[in-house]
C-alpha cells in the first residue's frame, strides 16, 4: 500500500515516464548551435525538466559539457564515433533509434535547420511515425502548432503517433539559459553506426566575421532593388555600423548578387531579429514568411505601394542609393 505522499510521488513519476523528450543536439564538435537551446525550451514545454540531450560527434566533449550546464536538462547522452563525421542522417539515425529503444522517449526533437530536417524525417520513417515539421508552439504533449501556405495559415495538429518526432522553429521559442544546470553525462547506446549508404567526403564552409543570420540581432537585407552584387557593399557598410548580418531576397540570390545562404524566406532562412531592415525588397509573401516575426521592421523602398510597407514598423519611401549611404554616414 502507498502512503498518501508516496502515492503522489509514484503518480508524478509515472506521468514523467509518460513524457520524456530527447533533443538531438546540433553542433560542430566544438560549440553548440544556439538553435539547440531554443529546441530545449520547446522540449521543456512538453515534458517539464525531464529533457535528455543526445550529443553525437567525433570529439565533442566540450559540447556535452556545455549542454550539461543548461537548466532543465536532466541527462546528456554522448556518442563519440568516427561514423558521425559529417553528421550524416544515415549514421545518426540508428543511434537515435537505439537511444529511443533503450530509454523509451515519447518525443524526439531537433531544430528545424538543415541538420534537423535531414536527420529527423529518417528517424521518423525508421520508427514508422509521421514527422511533425517546424512547430512554432506546443499546446500539449500531443498537440502542436505550425504554419502552412508560406506562413499564411496557422495549423494546430494533434498527433496520435506513440512517438512524436518533431523539428522546432527556433525563432518561436526563447533560448534556454546556457548556465545554471548540472545534468548527468552518460554514454549513449554503443553500436556500429558506420553506414554503407553514404559517406562524408568534405565540406566547404563560408567564413564570415558577421553574426550568423538566424542568430543575428540586427539584419540588413537587400533585394532586386540593389541592382547588382557590387551595390551590396552599401548594405555591408551599413551592417558594419550595427554589427549586423546581411540577408537577401530570393530575387537578389537568383540574380547572382549574393550567395544563396543569405536568402531569407519560405525557401530560405527563417529569422526573427530585434531589427530587420529591408532595402529594395518588395515584400512578397514568400519573403515575409521568413522575416515577419522580426521585432522591428524598417523598409526602404522607392515605391510607396510596395507590400513591405504593410508589415513595416518604420517605412522610408526613398531611393536606396541615396538613403542608405546617408543613413550609414549619420550612424
Ligand atoms: C515557391 C516560391 C518560393 C519562394 N521563396 C522565396 C524566399 O524564400 N525568399 C524570397 O525573398 N522570395 C521567395 N520567392 C520569390 C518571391 O515571390 C519574390 O519574387 C521575391 O521575394 C522578390 O524579391 P525582391 O523583393 O528582391 O524583388 P522585387 O519584387 O523585384 O522587388 C524589388 C523592390 O525594389 C524596389 N526598388 C527598386 N529600385 C529601388 C531603389 N533605387 N530604391 C529603393 N527601392 C527600389 C522596388 O520598388 C521593388 O519593390 C519565392 C517564390 C516562390 C514561387
mmCIF file of C-alpha atoms and ligand atoms in Angstrom:
data_model
loop_
_atom_site.group_PDB
_atom_site.id
_atom_site.type_symbol
_atom_site.label_atom_id
_atom_site.label_comp_id
_atom_site.label_asym_id
_atom_site.label_seq_id
_atom_site.Cartn_x
_atom_site.Cartn_y
_atom_site.Cartn_z
ATOM 1 C CA UNK A 1 0.000 0.000 0.000
ATOM 2 C CA UNK A 2 1.228 3.517 -0.820
ATOM 3 C CA UNK A 3 1.067 6.249 1.776
ATOM 4 C CA UNK A 4 -0.574 9.461 0.542
ATOM 5 C CA UNK A 5 2.758 11.164 -0.240
ATOM 6 C CA UNK A 6 4.445 8.151 -1.855
ATOM 7 C CA UNK A 7 1.292 7.658 -3.958
ATOM 8 C CA UNK A 8 1.628 11.237 -5.145
ATOM 9 C CA UNK A 9 5.293 10.706 -5.854
ATOM 10 C CA UNK A 10 4.622 7.496 -7.771
ATOM 11 C CA UNK A 11 1.961 9.266 -9.854
ATOM 12 C CA UNK A 12 4.361 12.105 -10.666
ATOM 13 C CA UNK A 13 6.994 9.586 -11.688
ATOM 14 C CA UNK A 14 4.536 7.707 -13.895
ATOM 15 C CA UNK A 15 3.441 10.966 -15.537
ATOM 16 C CA UNK A 16 7.098 11.841 -16.071
ATOM 17 C CA UNK A 17 7.732 8.477 -17.657
ATOM 18 C CA UNK A 18 4.746 9.059 -19.897
ATOM 19 C CA UNK A 19 6.501 12.104 -21.323
ATOM 20 C CA UNK A 20 10.222 12.077 -21.796
ATOM 21 C CA UNK A 21 11.879 14.036 -24.501
ATOM 22 C CA UNK A 22 15.091 13.559 -26.388
ATOM 23 C CA UNK A 23 16.685 16.572 -28.038
ATOM 24 C CA UNK A 24 19.248 15.805 -30.732
ATOM 25 C CA UNK A 25 21.927 18.470 -30.295
ATOM 26 C CA UNK A 26 23.299 20.318 -33.299
ATOM 27 C CA UNK A 27 26.959 21.306 -33.049
ATOM 28 C CA UNK A 28 30.299 21.286 -34.854
ATOM 29 C CA UNK A 29 32.162 19.177 -32.247
ATOM 30 C CA UNK A 30 33.351 22.384 -30.576
ATOM 31 C CA UNK A 31 30.350 24.600 -29.981
ATOM 32 C CA UNK A 32 26.643 24.069 -29.656
ATOM 33 C CA UNK A 33 24.462 25.601 -32.359
ATOM 34 C CA UNK A 34 22.223 28.087 -30.475
ATOM 35 C CA UNK A 35 19.093 26.557 -32.052
ATOM 36 C CA UNK A 36 19.567 23.608 -29.673
ATOM 37 C CA UNK A 37 18.849 25.953 -26.736
ATOM 38 C CA UNK A 38 15.576 27.007 -28.381
ATOM 39 C CA UNK A 39 14.753 23.349 -29.027
ATOM 40 C CA UNK A 40 15.404 22.518 -25.352
ATOM 41 C CA UNK A 41 12.841 25.208 -24.416
ATOM 42 C CA UNK A 42 10.284 23.547 -26.691
ATOM 43 C CA UNK A 43 11.129 20.166 -25.116
ATOM 44 C CA UNK A 44 10.661 21.650 -21.620
ATOM 45 C CA UNK A 45 7.233 22.882 -22.659
ATOM 46 C CA UNK A 46 6.338 19.272 -23.438
ATOM 47 C CA UNK A 47 7.921 17.393 -20.552
ATOM 48 C CA UNK A 48 8.997 19.901 -17.934
ATOM 49 C CA UNK A 49 12.516 19.467 -16.656
ATOM 50 C CA UNK A 50 12.919 15.918 -17.931
ATOM 51 C CA UNK A 51 14.863 16.549 -21.072
ATOM 52 C CA UNK A 52 17.631 14.295 -22.331
ATOM 53 C CA UNK A 53 20.025 15.684 -24.931
ATOM 54 C CA UNK A 54 21.954 13.467 -27.335
ATOM 55 C CA UNK A 55 25.360 14.797 -28.346
ATOM 56 C CA UNK A 56 26.824 12.703 -31.161
ATOM 57 C CA UNK A 57 30.032 13.592 -32.918
ATOM 58 C CA UNK A 58 33.683 12.731 -33.242
ATOM 59 C CA UNK A 59 35.363 14.629 -30.388
ATOM 60 C CA UNK A 60 32.534 16.530 -28.805
ATOM 61 C CA UNK A 61 33.423 16.609 -25.085
ATOM 62 C CA UNK A 62 33.239 20.408 -24.882
ATOM 63 C CA UNK A 63 29.730 20.320 -26.366
ATOM 64 C CA UNK A 64 28.427 17.728 -23.905
ATOM 65 C CA UNK A 65 29.922 19.774 -21.040
ATOM 66 C CA UNK A 66 28.132 22.876 -22.309
ATOM 67 C CA UNK A 67 24.826 21.025 -22.680
ATOM 68 C CA UNK A 68 25.101 19.612 -19.135
ATOM 69 C CA UNK A 69 25.033 23.199 -17.812
ATOM 70 C CA UNK A 70 21.675 24.021 -19.408
ATOM 71 C CA UNK A 71 18.995 24.203 -16.690
ATOM 72 C CA UNK A 72 16.212 21.688 -17.278
ATOM 73 C CA UNK A 73 18.432 19.150 -18.993
ATOM 74 C CA UNK A 74 18.279 16.024 -16.830
ATOM 75 C CA UNK A 75 20.697 13.861 -18.777
ATOM 76 C CA UNK A 76 23.221 14.156 -21.584
ATOM 77 C CA UNK A 77 23.877 11.086 -23.742
ATOM 78 C CA UNK A 78 27.218 11.233 -25.503
ATOM 79 C CA UNK A 79 28.277 9.202 -28.518
ATOM 80 C CA UNK A 80 31.724 9.705 -29.991
ATOM 81 C CA UNK A 81 32.403 7.707 -33.123
ATOM 82 C CA UNK A 82 34.202 8.363 -36.424
ATOM 83 C CA UNK A 83 30.962 7.281 -38.099
ATOM 84 C CA UNK A 84 29.406 10.589 -37.035
ATOM 85 C CA UNK A 85 31.871 12.650 -39.060
ATOM 86 C CA UNK A 86 29.784 14.997 -41.185
ATOM 87 C CA UNK A 87 26.661 14.228 -39.098
ATOM 88 C CA UNK A 88 25.009 12.201 -41.840
ATOM 89 C CA UNK A 89 21.413 11.116 -41.317
ATOM 90 C CA UNK A 90 22.349 7.544 -42.264
ATOM 91 C CA UNK A 91 24.820 7.184 -39.366
ATOM 92 C CA UNK A 92 22.928 9.216 -36.751
ATOM 93 C CA UNK A 93 19.523 7.616 -37.277
ATOM 94 C CA UNK A 94 20.404 4.149 -35.878
ATOM 95 C CA UNK A 95 21.883 5.877 -32.813
ATOM 96 C CA UNK A 96 18.739 7.941 -32.192
ATOM 97 C CA UNK A 97 16.577 4.840 -32.715
ATOM 98 C CA UNK A 98 18.774 2.820 -30.297
ATOM 99 C CA UNK A 99 18.505 5.608 -27.682
ATOM 100 C CA UNK A 100 14.724 5.672 -28.119
ATOM 101 C CA UNK A 101 14.525 1.912 -27.779
ATOM 102 C CA UNK A 102 16.579 1.941 -24.555
ATOM 103 C CA UNK A 103 15.024 4.958 -22.822
ATOM 104 C CA UNK A 104 11.503 4.888 -24.365
ATOM 105 C CA UNK A 105 11.416 8.578 -25.233
ATOM 106 C CA UNK A 106 7.953 9.744 -26.196
ATOM 107 C CA UNK A 107 9.204 12.820 -28.050
ATOM 108 C CA UNK A 108 12.301 13.322 -30.189
ATOM 109 C CA UNK A 109 13.151 16.895 -31.180
ATOM 110 C CA UNK A 110 15.749 18.814 -33.175
ATOM 111 C CA UNK A 111 15.940 22.321 -34.600
ATOM 112 C CA UNK A 112 14.285 22.879 -37.986
ATOM 113 C CA UNK A 113 17.638 23.524 -39.626
ATOM 114 C CA UNK A 114 19.352 21.693 -42.476
ATOM 115 C CA UNK A 115 20.656 19.252 -39.813
ATOM 116 C CA UNK A 116 17.283 18.582 -38.154
ATOM 117 C CA UNK A 117 15.407 18.484 -41.444
ATOM 118 C CA UNK A 118 17.925 15.927 -42.676
ATOM 119 C CA UNK A 119 18.066 13.595 -39.684
ATOM 120 C CA UNK A 120 14.604 13.569 -38.127
ATOM 121 C CA UNK A 121 12.483 12.543 -41.130
ATOM 122 C CA UNK A 122 14.703 9.460 -41.449
ATOM 123 C CA UNK A 123 14.295 8.763 -37.710
ATOM 124 C CA UNK A 124 10.509 9.104 -38.096
ATOM 125 C CA UNK A 125 10.486 6.718 -41.055
ATOM 126 C CA UNK A 126 12.504 4.127 -39.112
ATOM 127 C CA UNK A 127 10.106 4.451 -36.150
ATOM 128 C CA UNK A 128 7.137 4.268 -38.553
ATOM 129 C CA UNK A 129 5.625 7.571 -37.380
ATOM 130 C CA UNK A 130 4.836 10.854 -39.133
ATOM 131 C CA UNK A 131 7.415 13.599 -38.728
ATOM 132 C CA UNK A 132 5.958 16.832 -37.343
ATOM 133 C CA UNK A 133 7.739 19.672 -39.113
ATOM 134 C CA UNK A 134 8.843 23.032 -37.844
ATOM 135 C CA UNK A 135 6.500 23.583 -34.919
ATOM 136 C CA UNK A 136 6.014 27.137 -33.691
ATOM 137 C CA UNK A 137 4.245 26.308 -30.417
ATOM 138 C CA UNK A 138 3.393 23.442 -28.082
ATOM 139 C CA UNK A 139 -0.234 23.228 -26.905
ATOM 140 C CA UNK A 140 0.106 19.932 -25.057
ATOM 141 C CA UNK A 141 2.112 16.743 -25.233
ATOM 142 C CA UNK A 142 0.329 15.679 -28.427
ATOM 143 C CA UNK A 143 -0.858 18.978 -29.913
ATOM 144 C CA UNK A 144 1.428 21.342 -31.773
ATOM 145 C CA UNK A 145 1.195 24.477 -33.892
ATOM 146 C CA UNK A 146 2.900 25.005 -37.243
ATOM 147 C CA UNK A 147 2.397 27.277 -40.215
ATOM 148 C CA UNK A 148 1.388 26.229 -43.713
ATOM 149 C CA UNK A 149 1.000 28.004 -47.087
ATOM 150 C CA UNK A 150 4.171 30.063 -46.618
ATOM 151 C CA UNK A 151 3.088 31.240 -43.192
ATOM 152 C CA UNK A 152 -0.354 32.384 -44.355
ATOM 153 C CA UNK A 153 -2.273 29.845 -42.291
ATOM 154 C CA UNK A 154 -1.637 28.525 -38.817
ATOM 155 C CA UNK A 155 -2.367 24.854 -38.275
ATOM 156 C CA UNK A 156 -2.910 23.131 -34.933
ATOM 157 C CA UNK A 157 -2.317 19.413 -35.215
ATOM 158 C CA UNK A 158 -2.903 16.530 -32.832
ATOM 159 C CA UNK A 159 -0.587 13.587 -33.305
ATOM 160 C CA UNK A 160 -1.790 10.105 -32.421
ATOM 161 C CA UNK A 161 1.595 8.521 -33.029
ATOM 162 C CA UNK A 162 3.114 6.870 -29.940
ATOM 163 C CA UNK A 163 6.418 8.673 -30.542
ATOM 164 C CA UNK A 164 6.389 12.259 -31.738
ATOM 165 C CA UNK A 165 9.309 13.196 -33.948
ATOM 166 C CA UNK A 166 9.417 16.968 -34.172
ATOM 167 C CA UNK A 167 11.514 19.717 -35.724
ATOM 168 C CA UNK A 168 11.309 23.083 -33.959
ATOM 169 C CA UNK A 169 11.373 26.582 -35.452
ATOM 170 C CA UNK A 170 13.990 28.113 -33.171
ATOM 171 C CA UNK A 171 12.854 31.709 -33.544
ATOM 172 C CA UNK A 172 9.493 30.871 -31.889
ATOM 173 C CA UNK A 173 10.982 29.620 -28.615
ATOM 174 C CA UNK A 174 13.144 31.588 -26.195
ATOM 175 C CA UNK A 175 16.621 30.118 -25.876
ATOM 176 C CA UNK A 176 17.080 28.118 -22.666
ATOM 177 C CA UNK A 177 19.727 29.685 -20.397
ATOM 178 C CA UNK A 178 23.210 28.343 -21.096
ATOM 179 C CA UNK A 179 24.293 28.202 -17.438
ATOM 180 C CA UNK A 180 22.902 27.025 -14.114
ATOM 181 C CA UNK A 181 22.214 23.314 -14.633
ATOM 182 C CA UNK A 182 24.251 20.222 -13.814
ATOM 183 C CA UNK A 183 22.980 17.267 -15.787
ATOM 184 C CA UNK A 184 24.426 13.774 -15.601
ATOM 185 C CA UNK A 185 26.541 12.821 -18.604
ATOM 186 C CA UNK A 186 26.264 9.199 -19.772
ATOM 187 C CA UNK A 187 27.360 7.148 -22.735
ATOM 188 C CA UNK A 188 24.733 6.695 -25.423
ATOM 189 C CA UNK A 189 23.986 3.131 -26.561
ATOM 190 C CA UNK A 190 27.075 1.689 -28.242
ATOM 191 C CA UNK A 191 26.881 0.215 -31.717
ATOM 192 C CA UNK A 192 28.417 0.035 -35.157
ATOM 193 C CA UNK A 193 26.979 3.184 -36.655
ATOM 194 C CA UNK A 194 29.033 3.222 -39.836
ATOM 195 C CA UNK A 195 26.688 3.349 -42.797
ATOM 196 C CA UNK A 196 27.182 1.740 -46.194
ATOM 197 C CA UNK A 197 24.580 4.078 -47.632
ATOM 198 C CA UNK A 198 26.513 7.326 -47.523
ATOM 199 C CA UNK A 199 29.957 8.587 -46.685
ATOM 200 C CA UNK A 200 31.004 12.076 -45.649
ATOM 201 C CA UNK A 201 33.697 13.341 -48.020
ATOM 202 C CA UNK A 202 34.280 17.035 -47.250
ATOM 203 C CA UNK A 203 32.576 20.347 -46.731
ATOM 204 C CA UNK A 204 33.344 23.930 -47.621
ATOM 205 C CA UNK A 205 32.066 26.417 -45.112
ATOM 206 C CA UNK A 206 31.677 30.122 -45.680
ATOM 207 C CA UNK A 207 33.842 32.011 -43.205
ATOM 208 C CA UNK A 208 32.443 35.295 -42.025
ATOM 209 C CA UNK A 209 33.117 37.688 -39.175
ATOM 210 C CA UNK A 210 29.471 38.667 -39.250
ATOM 211 C CA UNK A 211 26.890 37.023 -36.989
ATOM 212 C CA UNK A 212 25.069 34.003 -38.390
ATOM 213 C CA UNK A 213 21.752 35.082 -39.946
ATOM 214 C CA UNK A 214 19.468 33.016 -37.724
ATOM 215 C CA UNK A 215 21.243 34.223 -34.557
ATOM 216 C CA UNK A 216 21.769 37.899 -35.534
ATOM 217 C CA UNK A 217 20.115 40.665 -33.507
ATOM 218 C CA UNK A 218 20.158 43.037 -36.492
ATOM 219 C CA UNK A 219 19.806 42.069 -40.166
ATOM 220 C CA UNK A 220 20.225 44.382 -43.144
ATOM 221 C CA UNK A 221 18.607 42.683 -46.101
ATOM 222 C CA UNK A 222 18.737 43.579 -49.779
ATOM 223 C CA UNK A 223 16.563 42.786 -52.762
ATOM 224 C CA UNK A 224 16.453 43.176 -56.508
ATOM 225 C CA UNK A 225 16.324 46.937 -55.982
ATOM 226 C CA UNK A 226 20.087 46.821 -55.281
ATOM 227 C CA UNK A 227 20.573 46.062 -58.994
ATOM 228 C CA UNK A 228 23.971 44.341 -58.644
ATOM 229 C CA UNK A 229 26.167 42.340 -56.300
ATOM 230 C CA UNK A 230 28.650 45.221 -56.112
ATOM 231 C CA UNK A 231 25.945 47.506 -54.749
ATOM 232 C CA UNK A 232 25.523 45.183 -51.766
ATOM 233 C CA UNK A 233 28.605 46.975 -50.438
ATOM 234 C CA UNK A 234 26.170 49.742 -49.413
ATOM 235 C CA UNK A 235 24.469 47.211 -47.137
ATOM 236 C CA UNK A 236 27.716 45.790 -45.756
ATOM 237 C CA UNK A 237 28.801 49.328 -44.827
ATOM 238 C CA UNK A 238 25.501 49.923 -43.035
ATOM 239 C CA UNK A 239 25.680 46.482 -41.381
ATOM 240 C CA UNK A 240 29.152 47.294 -40.032
ATOM 241 C CA UNK A 241 27.626 50.157 -38.035
ATOM 242 C CA UNK A 242 25.317 47.706 -36.247
ATOM 243 C CA UNK A 243 27.497 44.585 -36.130
ATOM 244 C CA UNK A 244 24.674 43.158 -38.212
ATOM 245 C CA UNK A 245 24.251 40.200 -40.554
ATOM 246 C CA UNK A 246 23.376 40.760 -44.207
ATOM 247 C CA UNK A 247 20.485 38.881 -45.810
ATOM 248 C CA UNK A 248 18.780 38.923 -49.177
ATOM 249 C CA UNK A 249 15.585 38.198 -51.057
ATOM 250 C CA UNK A 250 15.407 35.253 -53.393
ATOM 251 C CA UNK A 251 15.339 37.596 -56.401
ATOM 252 C CA UNK A 252 18.710 39.013 -55.302
ATOM 253 C CA UNK A 253 20.092 35.490 -54.844
ATOM 254 C CA UNK A 254 18.698 34.244 -58.167
ATOM 255 C CA UNK A 255 20.207 37.249 -59.917
ATOM 256 C CA UNK A 256 23.599 36.184 -58.506
ATOM 257 C CA UNK A 257 24.088 39.324 -56.375
ATOM 258 C CA UNK A 258 24.872 37.253 -53.277
ATOM 259 C CA UNK A 259 25.312 33.606 -52.225
ATOM 260 C CA UNK A 260 22.171 31.584 -51.592
ATOM 261 C CA UNK A 261 22.943 31.004 -47.896
ATOM 262 C CA UNK A 262 21.900 34.643 -47.436
ATOM 263 C CA UNK A 263 18.362 34.001 -48.662
ATOM 264 C CA UNK A 264 15.557 34.785 -46.241
ATOM 265 C CA UNK A 265 12.049 33.487 -46.719
ATOM 266 C CA UNK A 266 9.912 30.466 -47.318
ATOM 267 C CA UNK A 267 12.669 28.647 -49.178
ATOM 268 C CA UNK A 268 15.488 30.377 -47.314
ATOM 269 C CA UNK A 269 16.171 31.056 -43.666
ATOM 270 C CA UNK A 270 13.572 31.995 -41.067
ATOM 271 C CA UNK A 271 14.776 34.897 -38.935
ATOM 272 C CA UNK A 272 13.341 36.996 -36.114
ATOM 273 C CA UNK A 273 15.958 39.613 -35.157
ATOM 274 C CA UNK A 274 15.375 42.667 -32.967
ATOM 275 C CA UNK A 275 15.745 44.841 -36.087
ATOM 276 C CA UNK A 276 15.222 43.874 -39.740
ATOM 277 C CA UNK A 277 15.999 46.487 -42.381
ATOM 278 C CA UNK A 278 14.592 45.565 -45.811
ATOM 279 C CA UNK A 279 16.247 47.558 -48.580
ATOM 280 C CA UNK A 280 14.873 47.423 -52.143
ATOM 281 C CA UNK A 281 12.679 44.430 -51.248
ATOM 282 C CA UNK A 282 9.049 44.475 -52.421
ATOM 283 C CA UNK A 283 7.705 42.218 -49.625
ATOM 284 C CA UNK A 284 6.373 39.171 -51.485
ATOM 285 C CA UNK A 285 4.596 36.711 -49.166
ATOM 286 C CA UNK A 286 7.388 34.181 -49.622
ATOM 287 C CA UNK A 287 9.868 36.743 -48.295
ATOM 288 C CA UNK A 288 7.585 37.837 -45.434
ATOM 289 C CA UNK A 289 7.296 34.165 -44.388
ATOM 290 C CA UNK A 290 10.936 34.329 -43.362
ATOM 291 C CA UNK A 291 11.099 37.650 -41.505
ATOM 292 C CA UNK A 292 7.695 38.894 -40.405
ATOM 293 C CA UNK A 293 8.281 37.831 -36.777
ATOM 294 C CA UNK A 294 11.155 40.335 -36.507
ATOM 295 C CA UNK A 295 10.623 42.702 -33.553
ATOM 296 C CA UNK A 296 11.054 45.943 -35.537
ATOM 297 C CA UNK A 297 10.904 46.076 -39.327
ATOM 298 C CA UNK A 298 12.262 49.023 -41.268
ATOM 299 C CA UNK A 299 11.644 49.214 -45.030
ATOM 300 C CA UNK A 300 13.401 51.414 -47.558
ATOM 301 C CA UNK A 301 11.697 51.343 -50.945
ATOM 302 C CA UNK A 302 11.053 53.919 -53.625
ATOM 303 C CA UNK A 303 7.572 52.533 -54.334
ATOM 304 C CA UNK A 304 5.062 53.738 -51.687
ATOM 305 C CA UNK A 305 2.707 50.905 -52.724
ATOM 306 C CA UNK A 306 5.284 48.157 -52.041
ATOM 307 C CA UNK A 307 3.685 45.459 -49.832
ATOM 308 C CA UNK A 308 6.682 45.520 -47.479
ATOM 309 C CA UNK A 309 5.249 48.751 -46.013
ATOM 310 C CA UNK A 310 2.231 46.777 -44.740
ATOM 311 C CA UNK A 311 4.430 44.872 -42.288
ATOM 312 C CA UNK A 312 6.978 47.629 -41.637
ATOM 313 C CA UNK A 313 7.033 49.499 -38.316
ATOM 314 C CA UNK A 314 9.047 52.264 -39.946
ATOM 315 C CA UNK A 315 8.896 52.940 -43.688
ATOM 316 C CA UNK A 316 11.077 55.224 -45.741
ATOM 317 C CA UNK A 317 9.891 55.952 -49.279
ATOM 318 C CA UNK A 318 13.183 56.865 -50.884
ATOM 319 C CA UNK A 319 15.804 55.913 -53.424
ATOM 320 C CA UNK A 320 18.014 53.436 -51.604
ATOM 321 C CA UNK A 321 21.142 54.643 -53.401
ATOM 322 C CA UNK A 322 20.667 57.988 -51.673
ATOM 323 C CA UNK A 323 19.065 56.930 -48.398
ATOM 324 C CA UNK A 324 21.419 54.068 -47.399
ATOM 325 C CA UNK A 325 24.725 55.987 -47.673
ATOM 326 C CA UNK A 326 23.122 58.905 -45.800
ATOM 327 C CA UNK A 327 21.982 56.587 -43.045
ATOM 328 C CA UNK A 328 25.412 54.933 -42.818
ATOM 329 C CA UNK A 329 27.102 58.296 -42.607
ATOM 330 C CA UNK A 330 24.785 59.569 -39.854
ATOM 331 C CA UNK A 331 25.165 56.476 -37.635
HETATM 332 C C1 LIG B 1 7.775 28.703 -54.256
HETATM 333 C C2 LIG B 1 8.426 30.052 -54.082
HETATM 334 C C3 LIG B 1 9.291 30.236 -53.030
HETATM 335 C C4 LIG B 1 9.911 31.481 -52.847
HETATM 336 N N1 LIG B 1 10.749 31.646 -51.787
HETATM 337 C C5 LIG B 1 11.262 32.875 -51.558
HETATM 338 C C6 LIG B 1 12.098 33.125 -50.429
HETATM 339 O O1 LIG B 1 12.412 32.222 -49.654
HETATM 340 N N2 LIG B 1 12.555 34.360 -50.233
HETATM 341 C C7 LIG B 1 12.250 35.412 -51.077
HETATM 342 O O2 LIG B 1 12.713 36.527 -50.831
HETATM 343 N N3 LIG B 1 11.488 35.200 -52.149
HETATM 344 C C8 LIG B 1 10.990 33.964 -52.422
HETATM 345 N N4 LIG B 1 10.254 33.762 -53.540
HETATM 346 C C9 LIG B 1 10.190 34.855 -54.550
HETATM 347 C C10 LIG B 1 9.185 35.933 -54.226
HETATM 348 O O3 LIG B 1 7.923 35.581 -54.757
HETATM 349 C C11 LIG B 1 9.628 37.259 -54.884
HETATM 350 O O4 LIG B 1 9.806 37.059 -56.260
HETATM 351 C C12 LIG B 1 10.920 37.835 -54.311
HETATM 352 O O5 LIG B 1 10.846 37.869 -52.920
HETATM 353 C C13 LIG B 1 11.116 39.258 -54.853
HETATM 354 O O6 LIG B 1 12.336 39.736 -54.405
HETATM 355 P P1 LIG B 1 12.583 41.308 -54.312
HETATM 356 O O7 LIG B 1 11.612 41.899 -53.379
HETATM 357 O O8 LIG B 1 14.026 41.496 -54.067
HETATM 358 O O9 LIG B 1 12.352 41.780 -55.825
HETATM 359 P P2 LIG B 1 11.170 42.672 -56.485
HETATM 360 O O10 LIG B 1 9.880 42.042 -56.158
HETATM 361 O O11 LIG B 1 11.590 42.834 -57.859
HETATM 362 O O12 LIG B 1 11.269 43.998 -55.655
HETATM 363 C C14 LIG B 1 12.306 44.924 -55.787
HETATM 364 C C15 LIG B 1 11.890 46.152 -54.988
HETATM 365 O O13 LIG B 1 12.938 47.087 -55.021
HETATM 366 C C16 LIG B 1 12.370 48.382 -55.102
HETATM 367 N N5 LIG B 1 13.389 49.247 -55.682
HETATM 368 C C17 LIG B 1 13.924 49.201 -56.931
HETATM 369 N N6 LIG B 1 14.862 50.173 -57.085
HETATM 370 C C18 LIG B 1 14.909 50.850 -55.910
HETATM 371 C C19 LIG B 1 15.662 51.962 -55.459
HETATM 372 N N7 LIG B 1 16.560 52.548 -56.245
HETATM 373 N N8 LIG B 1 15.453 52.400 -54.213
HETATM 374 C C20 LIG B 1 14.524 51.826 -53.394
HETATM 375 N N9 LIG B 1 13.778 50.770 -53.784
HETATM 376 C C21 LIG B 1 13.970 50.276 -55.021
HETATM 377 C C22 LIG B 1 11.147 48.217 -55.992
HETATM 378 O O14 LIG B 1 10.222 49.264 -55.746
HETATM 379 C C23 LIG B 1 10.649 46.833 -55.553
HETATM 380 O O15 LIG B 1 9.675 46.969 -54.541
HETATM 381 C C24 LIG B 1 9.636 32.535 -53.745
HETATM 382 C C25 LIG B 1 8.748 32.332 -54.800
HETATM 383 C C26 LIG B 1 8.156 31.105 -54.971
HETATM 384 C C27 LIG B 1 7.187 30.918 -56.095
#
